[in-house]
PDB file of C-alpha atoms in Angstrom:
ATOM      1  CA  MET A  12      45.099-103.199 -95.467  1.00  0.00           C
ATOM      2  CA  SER A  13      43.406-106.267 -94.044  1.00  0.00           C
ATOM      3  CA  SER A  14      45.108-106.248 -90.640  1.00  0.00           C
ATOM      4  CA  SER A  15      44.002-103.759 -88.017  1.00  0.00           C
ATOM      5  CA  LEU A  16      46.574-101.174 -87.064  1.00  0.00           C
ATOM      6  CA  THR A  17      44.819 -99.768 -84.026  1.00  0.00           C
ATOM      7  CA  GLN A  18      43.431-102.910 -82.388  1.00  0.00           C
ATOM      8  CA  VAL A  19      44.795-106.364 -81.703  1.00  0.00           C
ATOM      9  CA  ALA A  20      42.413-109.127 -80.712  1.00  0.00           C
ATOM     10  CA  PRO A  21      42.841-110.133 -77.051  1.00  0.00           C
ATOM     11  CA  LEU A  22      44.358-113.524 -76.420  1.00  0.00           C
ATOM     12  CA  VAL A  23      42.632-116.280 -74.481  1.00  0.00           C
ATOM     13  CA  ALA A  24      45.036-117.196 -71.707  1.00  0.00           C
ATOM     14  CA  SER A  25      45.098-119.482 -68.706  1.00  0.00           C
ATOM     15  CA  PRO A  26      45.132-117.808 -65.276  1.00  0.00           C
ATOM     16  CA  ARG A  27      48.848-118.559 -64.927  1.00  0.00           C
ATOM     17  CA  ARG A  28      49.685-117.079 -68.325  1.00  0.00           C
ATOM     18  CA  ALA A  29      47.487-114.076 -67.616  1.00  0.00           C
ATOM     19  CA  LEU A  30      49.189-113.513 -64.261  1.00  0.00           C
ATOM     20  CA  SER A  31      52.638-113.670 -65.852  1.00  0.00           C
ATOM     21  CA  GLY A  32      51.420-111.256 -68.530  1.00  0.00           C
ATOM     22  CA  VAL A  33      50.228-108.796 -65.891  1.00  0.00           C
ATOM     23  CA  ALA A  34      53.572-109.100 -64.089  1.00  0.00           C
ATOM     24  CA  ALA A  35      55.437-108.420 -67.348  1.00  0.00           C
ATOM     25  CA  ALA A  36      53.284-105.370 -68.143  1.00  0.00           C
ATOM     26  CA  LEU A  37      53.726-103.930 -64.648  1.00  0.00           C
ATOM     27  CA  GLY A  38      57.468-104.561 -64.897  1.00  0.00           C
ATOM     28  CA  ALA A  39      57.533-102.575 -68.142  1.00  0.00           C
ATOM     29  CA  VAL A  40      55.553 -99.775 -66.449  1.00  0.00           C
ATOM     30  CA  LEU A  41      58.142 -99.605 -63.676  1.00  0.00           C
ATOM     31  CA  ILE A  42      61.004 -99.554 -66.198  1.00  0.00           C
ATOM     32  CA  TRP A  43      59.441 -96.757 -68.253  1.00  0.00           C
ATOM     33  CA  SER A  44      58.727 -94.804 -65.078  1.00  0.00           C
ATOM     34  CA  CYS A  45      62.393 -95.128 -64.109  1.00  0.00           C
ATOM     35  CA  TYR A  46      63.295 -94.075 -67.656  1.00  0.00           C
ATOM     36  CA  PHE A  47      61.475 -90.747 -67.314  1.00  0.00           C
ATOM     37  CA  LEU A  48      62.919 -90.231 -63.853  1.00  0.00           C
ATOM     38  CA  SER A  49      66.452 -90.926 -65.107  1.00  0.00           C
ATOM     39  CA  LEU A  50      65.980 -88.482 -67.996  1.00  0.00           C
ATOM     40  CA  ARG A  51      64.959 -85.787 -65.529  1.00  0.00           C
ATOM     41  CA  GLN A  52      67.876 -86.583 -63.233  1.00  0.00           C
ATOM     42  CA  GLY A  53      70.237 -86.509 -66.207  1.00  0.00           C
ATOM     43  CA  ALA A  54      68.865 -83.141 -67.314  1.00  0.00           C
ATOM     44  CA  LEU A  55      69.449 -81.712 -63.836  1.00  0.00           C
ATOM     45  CA  SER A  56      72.987 -83.131 -63.490  1.00  0.00           C
ATOM     46  CA  PRO A  57      76.289 -82.332 -65.249  1.00  0.00           C
ATOM     47  CA  LEU A  58      75.931 -85.579 -67.198  1.00  0.00           C
ATOM     48  CA  GLY A  59      75.499 -84.604 -70.836  1.00  0.00           C
ATOM     49  CA  THR A  60      72.847 -85.667 -73.326  1.00  0.00           C
ATOM     50  CA  LEU A  61      75.555 -87.250 -75.484  1.00  0.00           C
ATOM     51  CA  ASP A  62      76.424 -89.642 -72.655  1.00  0.00           C
ATOM     52  CA  LEU A  63      72.785 -90.584 -72.103  1.00  0.00           C
ATOM     53  CA  THR A  64      72.261 -91.175 -75.824  1.00  0.00           C
ATOM     54  CA  LEU A  65      75.335 -93.394 -75.931  1.00  0.00           C
ATOM     55  CA  PHE A  66      74.029 -95.459 -73.005  1.00  0.00           C
ATOM     56  CA  ARG A  67      70.535 -95.687 -74.489  1.00  0.00           C
ATOM     57  CA  TYR A  68      71.529 -97.052 -77.901  1.00  0.00           C
ATOM     58  CA  ALA A  69      75.113 -98.304 -77.950  1.00  0.00           C
ATOM     59  CA  VAL A  70      74.670-100.773 -75.092  1.00  0.00           C
ATOM     60  CA  PRO A  71      71.549-102.582 -76.407  1.00  0.00           C
ATOM     61  CA  GLY A  72      72.806-102.150 -79.975  1.00  0.00           C
ATOM     62  CA  LEU A  73      75.986-104.048 -79.139  1.00  0.00           C
ATOM     63  CA  VAL A  74      74.035-106.791 -77.343  1.00  0.00           C
ATOM     64  CA  LEU A  75      71.553-107.185 -80.219  1.00  0.00           C
ATOM     65  CA  LEU A  76      74.117-106.963 -83.038  1.00  0.00           C
ATOM     66  CA  PRO A  77      74.469-110.785 -83.271  1.00  0.00           C
ATOM     67  CA  LEU A  78      70.669-111.101 -83.490  1.00  0.00           C
ATOM     68  CA  ALA A  79      70.520-108.484 -86.242  1.00  0.00           C
ATOM     69  CA  LEU A  80      73.250-110.267 -88.207  1.00  0.00           C
ATOM     70  CA  ARG A  81      71.579-113.682 -87.866  1.00  0.00           C
ATOM     71  CA  ARG A  82      68.212-112.356 -88.974  1.00  0.00           C
ATOM     72  CA  ARG A  83      69.418-109.759 -91.461  1.00  0.00           C
ATOM     73  CA  GLN A  84      67.530-111.369 -94.341  1.00  0.00           C
ATOM     74  CA  ARG A  85      64.259-111.194 -92.417  1.00  0.00           C
ATOM     75  CA  LEU A  86      64.930-107.608 -91.358  1.00  0.00           C
ATOM     76  CA  LEU A  87      65.926-106.493 -94.855  1.00  0.00           C
ATOM     77  CA  ALA A  88      62.781-108.115 -96.257  1.00  0.00           C
ATOM     78  CA  VAL A  89      60.686-105.527 -94.401  1.00  0.00           C
ATOM     79  CA  ASN A  90      59.460-102.602 -96.481  1.00  0.00           C
ATOM     80  CA  PRO A  91      62.038 -99.776 -96.158  1.00  0.00           C
ATOM     81  CA  VAL A  92      59.250 -97.380 -95.181  1.00  0.00           C
ATOM     82  CA  TRP A  93      58.609 -99.351 -91.993  1.00  0.00           C
ATOM     83  CA  LEU A  94      62.314 -99.729 -91.255  1.00  0.00           C
ATOM     84  CA  VAL A  95      62.819 -95.971 -91.524  1.00  0.00           C
ATOM     85  CA  GLY A  96      59.670 -95.413 -89.454  1.00  0.00           C
ATOM     86  CA  MET A  97      61.049 -97.596 -86.663  1.00  0.00           C
ATOM     87  CA  MET A  98      64.547 -96.085 -86.735  1.00  0.00           C
ATOM     88  CA  ALA A  99      63.262 -92.507 -86.791  1.00  0.00           C
ATOM     89  CA  GLY A 100      60.289 -93.037 -84.492  1.00  0.00           C
ATOM     90  CA  ALA A 101      62.217 -94.592 -81.596  1.00  0.00           C
ATOM     91  CA  GLY A 102      65.770 -93.652 -82.496  1.00  0.00           C
ATOM     92  CA  ILE A 103      68.071 -90.771 -81.632  1.00  0.00           C
ATOM     93  CA  PRO A 104      65.697 -87.902 -82.607  1.00  0.00           C
ATOM     94  CA  PHE A 105      62.965 -89.365 -80.381  1.00  0.00           C
ATOM     95  CA  PHE A 106      65.360 -89.722 -77.460  1.00  0.00           C
ATOM     96  CA  LEU A 107      66.856 -86.252 -77.817  1.00  0.00           C
ATOM     97  CA  LEU A 108      63.446 -84.595 -77.846  1.00  0.00           C
ATOM     98  CA  GLY A 109      62.521 -86.352 -74.618  1.00  0.00           C
ATOM     99  CA  ALA A 110      65.886 -85.710 -72.970  1.00  0.00           C
ATOM    100  CA  VAL A 111      65.935 -81.997 -73.790  1.00  0.00           C
ATOM    101  CA  GLY A 112      62.259 -81.658 -72.894  1.00  0.00           C
ATOM    102  CA  MET A 113      62.942 -83.130 -69.470  1.00  0.00           C
ATOM    103  CA  GLY A 114      65.262 -80.235 -68.787  1.00  0.00           C
ATOM    104  CA  LEU A 115      62.349 -77.872 -69.287  1.00  0.00           C
ATOM    105  CA  ALA A 116      59.351 -79.702 -67.808  1.00  0.00           C
ATOM    106  CA  PRO A 117      58.692 -82.046 -64.865  1.00  0.00           C
ATOM    107  CA  VAL A 118      58.402 -85.825 -64.960  1.00  0.00           C
ATOM    108  CA  ALA A 119      54.597 -85.731 -64.663  1.00  0.00           C
ATOM    109  CA  HIS A 120      54.319 -83.906 -68.002  1.00  0.00           C
ATOM    110  CA  GLY A 121      56.809 -86.034 -69.900  1.00  0.00           C
ATOM    111  CA  SER A 122      55.535 -89.374 -68.600  1.00  0.00           C
ATOM    112  CA  THR A 123      51.962 -88.340 -69.423  1.00  0.00           C
ATOM    113  CA  LEU A 124      52.361 -86.649 -72.796  1.00  0.00           C
ATOM    114  CA  ILE A 125      54.828 -88.998 -74.505  1.00  0.00           C
ATOM    115  CA  PRO A 126      53.096 -92.359 -73.927  1.00  0.00           C
ATOM    116  CA  GLY A 127      49.649 -90.907 -73.156  1.00  0.00           C
ATOM    117  CA  ALA A 128      49.223 -88.868 -76.311  1.00  0.00           C
ATOM    118  CA  ALA A 129      50.552 -91.669 -78.523  1.00  0.00           C
ATOM    119  CA  PRO A 130      47.173 -93.478 -78.888  1.00  0.00           C
ATOM    120  CA  LEU A 131      45.659 -90.208 -80.153  1.00  0.00           C
ATOM    121  CA  PHE A 132      48.341 -89.879 -82.826  1.00  0.00           C
ATOM    122  CA  VAL A 133      48.315 -93.608 -83.647  1.00  0.00           C
ATOM    123  CA  SER A 134      44.577 -93.574 -84.273  1.00  0.00           C
ATOM    124  CA  THR A 135      44.790 -90.319 -86.244  1.00  0.00           C
ATOM    125  CA  LEU A 136      47.482 -91.765 -88.521  1.00  0.00           C
ATOM    126  CA  ALA A 137      45.628 -95.082 -88.835  1.00  0.00           C
ATOM    127  CA  VAL A 138      42.400 -93.355 -89.884  1.00  0.00           C
ATOM    128  CA  TRP A 139      44.104 -90.828 -92.146  1.00  0.00           C
ATOM    129  CA  VAL A 140      46.718 -93.024 -93.827  1.00  0.00           C
ATOM    130  CA  PHE A 141      45.195 -96.512 -93.659  1.00  0.00           C
ATOM    131  CA  ALA A 142      41.470 -95.635 -93.597  1.00  0.00           C
ATOM    132  CA  GLN A 143      40.924 -97.652 -90.431  1.00  0.00           C
ATOM    133  CA  PRO A 144      37.469 -97.362 -88.808  1.00  0.00           C
ATOM    134  CA  LEU A 145      37.168 -95.519 -85.495  1.00  0.00           C
ATOM    135  CA  SER A 146      34.704 -97.003 -83.020  1.00  0.00           C
ATOM    136  CA  ARG A 147      32.651 -94.880 -80.636  1.00  0.00           C
ATOM    137  CA  GLY A 148      34.416 -96.325 -77.608  1.00  0.00           C
ATOM    138  CA  ARG A 149      37.845 -95.543 -78.983  1.00  0.00           C
ATOM    139  CA  ALA A 150      36.721 -92.081 -80.084  1.00  0.00           C
ATOM    140  CA  ALA A 151      35.468 -91.349 -76.560  1.00  0.00           C
ATOM    141  CA  GLY A 152      38.816 -92.381 -75.112  1.00  0.00           C
ATOM    142  CA  LEU A 153      40.690 -90.205 -77.600  1.00  0.00           C
ATOM    143  CA  VAL A 154      38.518 -87.205 -76.705  1.00  0.00           C
ATOM    144  CA  ALA A 155      39.400 -87.723 -73.035  1.00  0.00           C
ATOM    145  CA  ILE A 156      43.096 -87.882 -73.955  1.00  0.00           C
ATOM    146  CA  ALA A 157      42.818 -84.647 -75.957  1.00  0.00           C
ATOM    147  CA  MET A 158      41.085 -82.922 -73.049  1.00  0.00           C
ATOM    148  CA  GLY A 159      43.794 -84.127 -70.668  1.00  0.00           C
ATOM    149  CA  ILE A 160      46.498 -82.788 -72.995  1.00  0.00           C
ATOM    150  CA  ALA A 161      44.689 -79.449 -73.088  1.00  0.00           C
ATOM    151  CA  CYS A 162      44.712 -79.344 -69.283  1.00  0.00           C
ATOM    152  CA  LEU A 163      48.449 -80.017 -69.188  1.00  0.00           C
ATOM    153  CA  LEU A 164      49.130 -77.321 -71.767  1.00  0.00           C
ATOM    154  CA  ALA A 165      46.949 -74.894 -69.805  1.00  0.00           C
ATOM    155  CA  SER A 166      48.935 -75.641 -66.658  1.00  0.00           C
ATOM    156  CA  SER A 167      52.023 -74.077 -68.230  1.00  0.00           C
ATOM    157  CA  GLY A 168      50.429 -70.683 -67.614  1.00  0.00           C
ATOM    158  CA  GLN A 169      51.329 -67.390 -69.159  1.00  0.00           C
ATOM    159  CA  GLY A 170      54.995 -66.473 -69.204  1.00  0.00           C
ATOM    160  CA  SER A 171      56.228 -70.040 -68.702  1.00  0.00           C
ATOM    161  CA  GLN A 172      57.743 -70.391 -72.155  1.00  0.00           C
ATOM    162  CA  SER A 173      60.290 -73.032 -71.149  1.00  0.00           C
ATOM    163  CA  LEU A 174      57.601 -75.339 -69.795  1.00  0.00           C
ATOM    164  CA  LEU A 175      55.514 -74.868 -72.941  1.00  0.00           C
ATOM    165  CA  LEU A 176      58.570 -75.628 -75.086  1.00  0.00           C
ATOM    166  CA  GLY A 177      59.205 -78.801 -73.087  1.00  0.00           C
ATOM    167  CA  GLN A 178      55.591 -79.861 -73.556  1.00  0.00           C
ATOM    168  CA  GLY A 179      55.900 -79.259 -77.292  1.00  0.00           C
ATOM    169  CA  MET A 180      58.960 -81.503 -77.400  1.00  0.00           C
ATOM    170  CA  PHE A 181      57.072 -84.212 -75.536  1.00  0.00           C
ATOM    171  CA  LEU A 182      54.219 -84.039 -78.044  1.00  0.00           C
ATOM    172  CA  LEU A 183      56.661 -84.296 -80.962  1.00  0.00           C
ATOM    173  CA  SER A 184      58.202 -87.318 -79.229  1.00  0.00           C
ATOM    174  CA  SER A 185      54.736 -88.822 -78.945  1.00  0.00           C
ATOM    175  CA  VAL A 186      54.101 -88.323 -82.675  1.00  0.00           C
ATOM    176  CA  MET A 187      57.379 -90.106 -83.404  1.00  0.00           C
ATOM    177  CA  TRP A 188      56.456 -92.945 -81.041  1.00  0.00           C
ATOM    178  CA  ALA A 189      53.143 -93.298 -82.892  1.00  0.00           C
ATOM    179  CA  VAL A 190      55.068 -93.643 -86.163  1.00  0.00           C
ATOM    180  CA  PHE A 191      57.259 -96.281 -84.530  1.00  0.00           C
ATOM    181  CA  THR A 192      54.208 -98.171 -83.231  1.00  0.00           C
ATOM    182  CA  LEU A 193      52.480 -98.280 -86.617  1.00  0.00           C
ATOM    183  CA  SER A 194      55.749 -99.240 -88.347  1.00  0.00           C
ATOM    184  CA  VAL A 195      56.303-102.149 -85.958  1.00  0.00           C
ATOM    185  CA  ARG A 196      52.761-103.392 -86.451  1.00  0.00           C
ATOM    186  CA  GLN A 197      53.095-103.223 -90.220  1.00  0.00           C
ATOM    187  CA  SER A 198      56.541-104.855 -90.230  1.00  0.00           C
ATOM    188  CA  GLY A 199      55.481-108.031 -88.435  1.00  0.00           C
ATOM    189  CA  LEU A 200      58.749-108.122 -86.500  1.00  0.00           C
ATOM    190  CA  SER A 201      59.075-109.386 -82.953  1.00  0.00           C
ATOM    191  CA  ALA A 202      59.818-107.029 -80.055  1.00  0.00           C
ATOM    192  CA  LEU A 203      63.527-107.897 -79.996  1.00  0.00           C
ATOM    193  CA  GLU A 204      63.829-107.665 -83.789  1.00  0.00           C
ATOM    194  CA  ALA A 205      62.213-104.227 -83.762  1.00  0.00           C
ATOM    195  CA  THR A 206      64.516-103.185 -80.916  1.00  0.00           C
ATOM    196  CA  ALA A 207      67.514-104.342 -82.955  1.00  0.00           C
ATOM    197  CA  VAL A 208      66.334-102.324 -85.960  1.00  0.00           C
ATOM    198  CA  VAL A 209      66.346 -99.213 -83.754  1.00  0.00           C
ATOM    199  CA  THR A 210      69.360 -99.726 -81.508  1.00  0.00           C
ATOM    200  CA  VAL A 211      71.971-101.254 -83.843  1.00  0.00           C
ATOM    201  CA  PRO A 212      72.076 -98.361 -86.365  1.00  0.00           C
ATOM    202  CA  SER A 213      71.394 -95.704 -83.707  1.00  0.00           C
ATOM    203  CA  GLY A 214      74.091 -97.167 -81.464  1.00  0.00           C
ATOM    204  CA  SER A 215      76.553 -97.217 -84.362  1.00  0.00           C
ATOM    205  CA  ILE A 216      75.800 -93.588 -85.236  1.00  0.00           C
ATOM    206  CA  ILE A 217      76.202 -92.292 -81.691  1.00  0.00           C
ATOM    207  CA  ALA A 218      79.341 -94.404 -81.081  1.00  0.00           C
ATOM    208  CA  LEU A 219      80.988 -93.096 -84.267  1.00  0.00           C
ATOM    209  CA  THR A 220      79.966 -89.555 -83.296  1.00  0.00           C
ATOM    210  CA  VAL A 221      81.597 -89.912 -79.882  1.00  0.00           C
ATOM    211  CA  VAL A 222      84.777 -91.391 -81.386  1.00  0.00           C
ATOM    212  CA  GLY A 223      84.941 -88.608 -83.960  1.00  0.00           C
ATOM    213  CA  LEU A 224      84.537 -85.906 -81.325  1.00  0.00           C
ATOM    214  CA  GLU A 225      87.178 -87.462 -79.097  1.00  0.00           C
ATOM    215  CA  VAL A 226      89.676 -87.955 -81.938  1.00  0.00           C
ATOM    216  CA  SER A 227      89.175 -84.398 -83.164  1.00  0.00           C
ATOM    217  CA  GLY A 228      89.836 -83.080 -79.675  1.00  0.00           C
ATOM    218  CA  VAL A 229      86.389 -81.534 -79.334  1.00  0.00           C
ATOM    219  CA  GLY A 230      85.344 -84.092 -76.741  1.00  0.00           C
ATOM    220  CA  GLY A 231      81.751 -84.220 -75.600  1.00  0.00           C
ATOM    221  CA  LEU A 232      81.485 -86.926 -72.955  1.00  0.00           C
ATOM    222  CA  THR A 233      80.976 -85.674 -69.410  1.00  0.00           C
ATOM    223  CA  LEU A 234      81.398 -88.895 -67.420  1.00  0.00           C
ATOM    224  CA  HIS A 235      84.308 -87.364 -65.548  1.00  0.00           C
ATOM    225  CA  LEU A 236      82.031 -84.654 -64.134  1.00  0.00           C
ATOM    226  CA  VAL A 237      79.860 -87.067 -62.160  1.00  0.00           C
ATOM    227  CA  SER A 238      80.479 -89.964 -59.826  1.00  0.00           C
ATOM    228  CA  ALA A 239      80.815 -93.495 -61.166  1.00  0.00           C
ATOM    229  CA  GLN A 240      77.695 -94.439 -59.216  1.00  0.00           C
ATOM    230  CA  GLU A 241      75.623 -91.844 -61.062  1.00  0.00           C
ATOM    231  CA  TRP A 242      76.707 -92.685 -64.599  1.00  0.00           C
ATOM    232  CA  LEU A 243      76.586 -96.428 -63.945  1.00  0.00           C
ATOM    233  CA  GLY A 244      73.016 -96.013 -62.719  1.00  0.00           C
ATOM    234  CA  GLN A 245      72.113 -94.204 -65.931  1.00  0.00           C
ATOM    235  CA  LEU A 246      73.824 -96.893 -67.997  1.00  0.00           C
ATOM    236  CA  VAL A 247      71.811 -99.632 -66.282  1.00  0.00           C
ATOM    237  CA  VAL A 248      68.486 -97.804 -66.646  1.00  0.00           C
ATOM    238  CA  GLN A 249      68.948 -96.460 -70.175  1.00  0.00           C
ATOM    239  CA  GLY A 250      71.010 -99.197 -71.757  1.00  0.00           C
ATOM    240  CA  ILE A 251      69.862-102.389 -70.074  1.00  0.00           C
ATOM    241  CA  LEU A 252      66.451-101.873 -68.492  1.00  0.00           C
ATOM    242  CA  VAL A 253      64.921 -99.587 -71.144  1.00  0.00           C
ATOM    243  CA  GLY A 254      67.049-100.683 -74.104  1.00  0.00           C
ATOM    244  CA  LEU A 255      66.499-104.406 -73.604  1.00  0.00           C
ATOM    245  CA  GLY A 256      64.146-105.166 -70.722  1.00  0.00           C
ATOM    246  CA  SER A 257      61.170-102.991 -71.634  1.00  0.00           C
ATOM    247  CA  GLY A 258      60.819-104.392 -75.151  1.00  0.00           C
ATOM    248  CA  LEU A 259      61.083-107.977 -73.951  1.00  0.00           C
ATOM    249  CA  LEU A 260      58.543-107.479 -71.149  1.00  0.00           C
ATOM    250  CA  MET A 261      56.082-105.667 -73.410  1.00  0.00           C
ATOM    251  CA  GLY A 262      56.379-108.458 -75.976  1.00  0.00           C
ATOM    252  CA  ILE A 263      55.575-111.054 -73.303  1.00  0.00           C
ATOM    253  CA  ALA A 264      52.637-109.009 -72.013  1.00  0.00           C
ATOM    254  CA  ILE A 265      51.136-108.516 -75.472  1.00  0.00           C
ATOM    255  CA  ARG A 266      51.443-112.210 -76.319  1.00  0.00           C
ATOM    256  CA  ARG A 267      49.815-113.302 -73.046  1.00  0.00           C
ATOM    257  CA  LEU A 268      47.272-110.545 -72.408  1.00  0.00           C
ATOM    258  CA  GLY A 269      46.614-108.980 -75.793  1.00  0.00           C
ATOM    259  CA  ALA A 270      47.341-105.431 -76.932  1.00  0.00           C
ATOM    260  CA  GLU A 271      44.279-103.838 -75.326  1.00  0.00           C
ATOM    261  CA  ALA A 272      44.899-105.111 -71.803  1.00  0.00           C
ATOM    262  CA  THR A 273      48.611-104.365 -72.073  1.00  0.00           C
ATOM    263  CA  SER A 274      47.896-100.815 -73.203  1.00  0.00           C
ATOM    264  CA  ALA A 275      45.469-100.314 -70.329  1.00  0.00           C
ATOM    265  CA  LEU A 276      48.081-101.432 -67.799  1.00  0.00           C
ATOM    266  CA  GLY A 277      50.667 -99.286 -69.550  1.00  0.00           C
ATOM    267  CA  SER A 278      48.534 -96.226 -68.840  1.00  0.00           C
ATOM    268  CA  LEU A 279      49.699 -96.476 -65.223  1.00  0.00           C
ATOM    269  CA  THR A 280      53.134 -95.170 -66.271  1.00  0.00           C
ATOM    270  CA  PRO A 281      52.380 -91.471 -65.578  1.00  0.00           C
ATOM    271  CA  VAL A 282      51.043 -92.281 -62.112  1.00  0.00           C
ATOM    272  CA  VAL A 283      54.049 -94.423 -61.155  1.00  0.00           C
ATOM    273  CA  ALA A 284      56.553 -91.996 -62.709  1.00  0.00           C
ATOM    274  CA  THR A 285      54.995 -89.019 -60.918  1.00  0.00           C
ATOM    275  CA  ALA A 286      55.075 -90.892 -57.605  1.00  0.00           C
ATOM    276  CA  LEU A 287      58.756 -91.727 -58.130  1.00  0.00           C
ATOM    277  CA  ALA A 288      59.522 -88.103 -59.025  1.00  0.00           C
ATOM    278  CA  TRP A 289      57.776 -86.931 -55.845  1.00  0.00           C
ATOM    279  CA  TRP A 290      59.796 -89.406 -53.784  1.00  0.00           C
ATOM    280  CA  ALA A 291      63.199 -88.948 -55.436  1.00  0.00           C
ATOM    281  CA  LEU A 292      63.127 -85.362 -56.735  1.00  0.00           C
ATOM    282  CA  ASP A 293      60.541 -83.661 -54.490  1.00  0.00           C
ATOM    283  CA  GLU A 294      58.451 -82.809 -57.549  1.00  0.00           C
ATOM    284  CA  THR A 295      54.855 -81.828 -56.892  1.00  0.00           C
ATOM    285  CA  ILE A 296      51.986 -81.255 -59.294  1.00  0.00           C
ATOM    286  CA  GLY A 297      49.205 -78.697 -59.319  1.00  0.00           C
ATOM    287  CA  GLY A 298      45.503 -79.341 -59.563  1.00  0.00           C
ATOM    288  CA  ILE A 299      45.189 -78.737 -63.311  1.00  0.00           C
ATOM    289  CA  THR A 300      48.170 -80.990 -63.989  1.00  0.00           C
ATOM    290  CA  ALA A 301      46.679 -83.747 -61.839  1.00  0.00           C
ATOM    291  CA  VAL A 302      43.330 -83.487 -63.630  1.00  0.00           C
ATOM    292  CA  GLY A 303      45.026 -83.558 -67.035  1.00  0.00           C
ATOM    293  CA  MET A 304      47.159 -86.553 -66.099  1.00  0.00           C
ATOM    294  CA  LEU A 305      44.186 -88.532 -64.808  1.00  0.00           C
ATOM    295  CA  MET A 306      42.126 -87.688 -67.887  1.00  0.00           C
ATOM    296  CA  VAL A 307      44.895 -88.949 -70.154  1.00  0.00           C
ATOM    297  CA  VAL A 308      45.220 -92.159 -68.110  1.00  0.00           C
ATOM    298  CA  PHE A 309      41.446 -92.662 -68.195  1.00  0.00           C
ATOM    299  CA  GLY A 310      41.338 -91.917 -71.921  1.00  0.00           C
ATOM    300  CA  VAL A 311      44.073 -94.451 -72.700  1.00  0.00           C
ATOM    301  CA  MET A 312      42.215 -97.127 -70.726  1.00  0.00           C
ATOM    302  CA  ILE A 313      38.950 -96.394 -72.543  1.00  0.00           C
ATOM    303  CA  ALA A 314      40.582 -96.151 -75.965  1.00  0.00           C
ATOM    304  CA  SER A 315      42.453 -99.431 -75.478  1.00  0.00           C
ATOM    305  CA  ARG A 316      39.148-101.156 -74.758  1.00  0.00           C
ATOM    306  CA  GLY A 317      37.111 -99.248 -77.327  1.00  0.00           C
ATOM    307  CA  ARG A 318      35.097-101.282 -79.819  1.00  0.00           C
TER     308      ARG A 318
END
């Protein structure tokens, strides 16, 4: 492979373009922080996982269906391995692991382990599968990430099996996100095209599942158990902000700042998400958790700049 899978050369940008890139990256950080918060709120409310999954994929899938149809030849020209990697890595299995995990562990753990551990798994897969070189700087960052993960796992303590199970689900989600990341990079698709590859089939699957359950009389949707304000809020966050906005903003940030700088700014997600969880859900974190979270954030920043 001639193209690097773990590093993208930074772009030379004017101050105005750089500023807009920073704004886009910080906007994506805020969206992803709200995503983890909404998952936790959904897990603690009567609103079911089926409803959240429907919001997450059916809404953006419907919006991006015309794009997928117009560019179907380009999408189908991608190696099927990368298409499957994208659909599996960021599709329904990825979402369900995160959603169920959020019912077992706090926002600080999910927002740290899922995006924070991803660079560790991305680099591991890149070295193992694609024989990519690993620089000392990147290796140092990955060691810091691994140490931070160890701190978070240690914070579960003895006898807290549910928290440990939630952390395990977050780590599996992170592995899947790493597969998605590498698949997108290998595919050469744009952010919106990659989002369409994930959301159109996933949205179709979950929509058909819901229709089948309703027709058979089994049911499954729980919208009637919560207020319209609550489920509309989840629809906006999951379907519009995360499903459409995050991919668009990250694409803008990467084009204007480069992958390294965007990744470094993205490492702020655990901090912002934890602050939002403290404000909205009264969640607090212990000392070991705080140390682990900060080590992961620091490791991501170092790894994204590693040469």
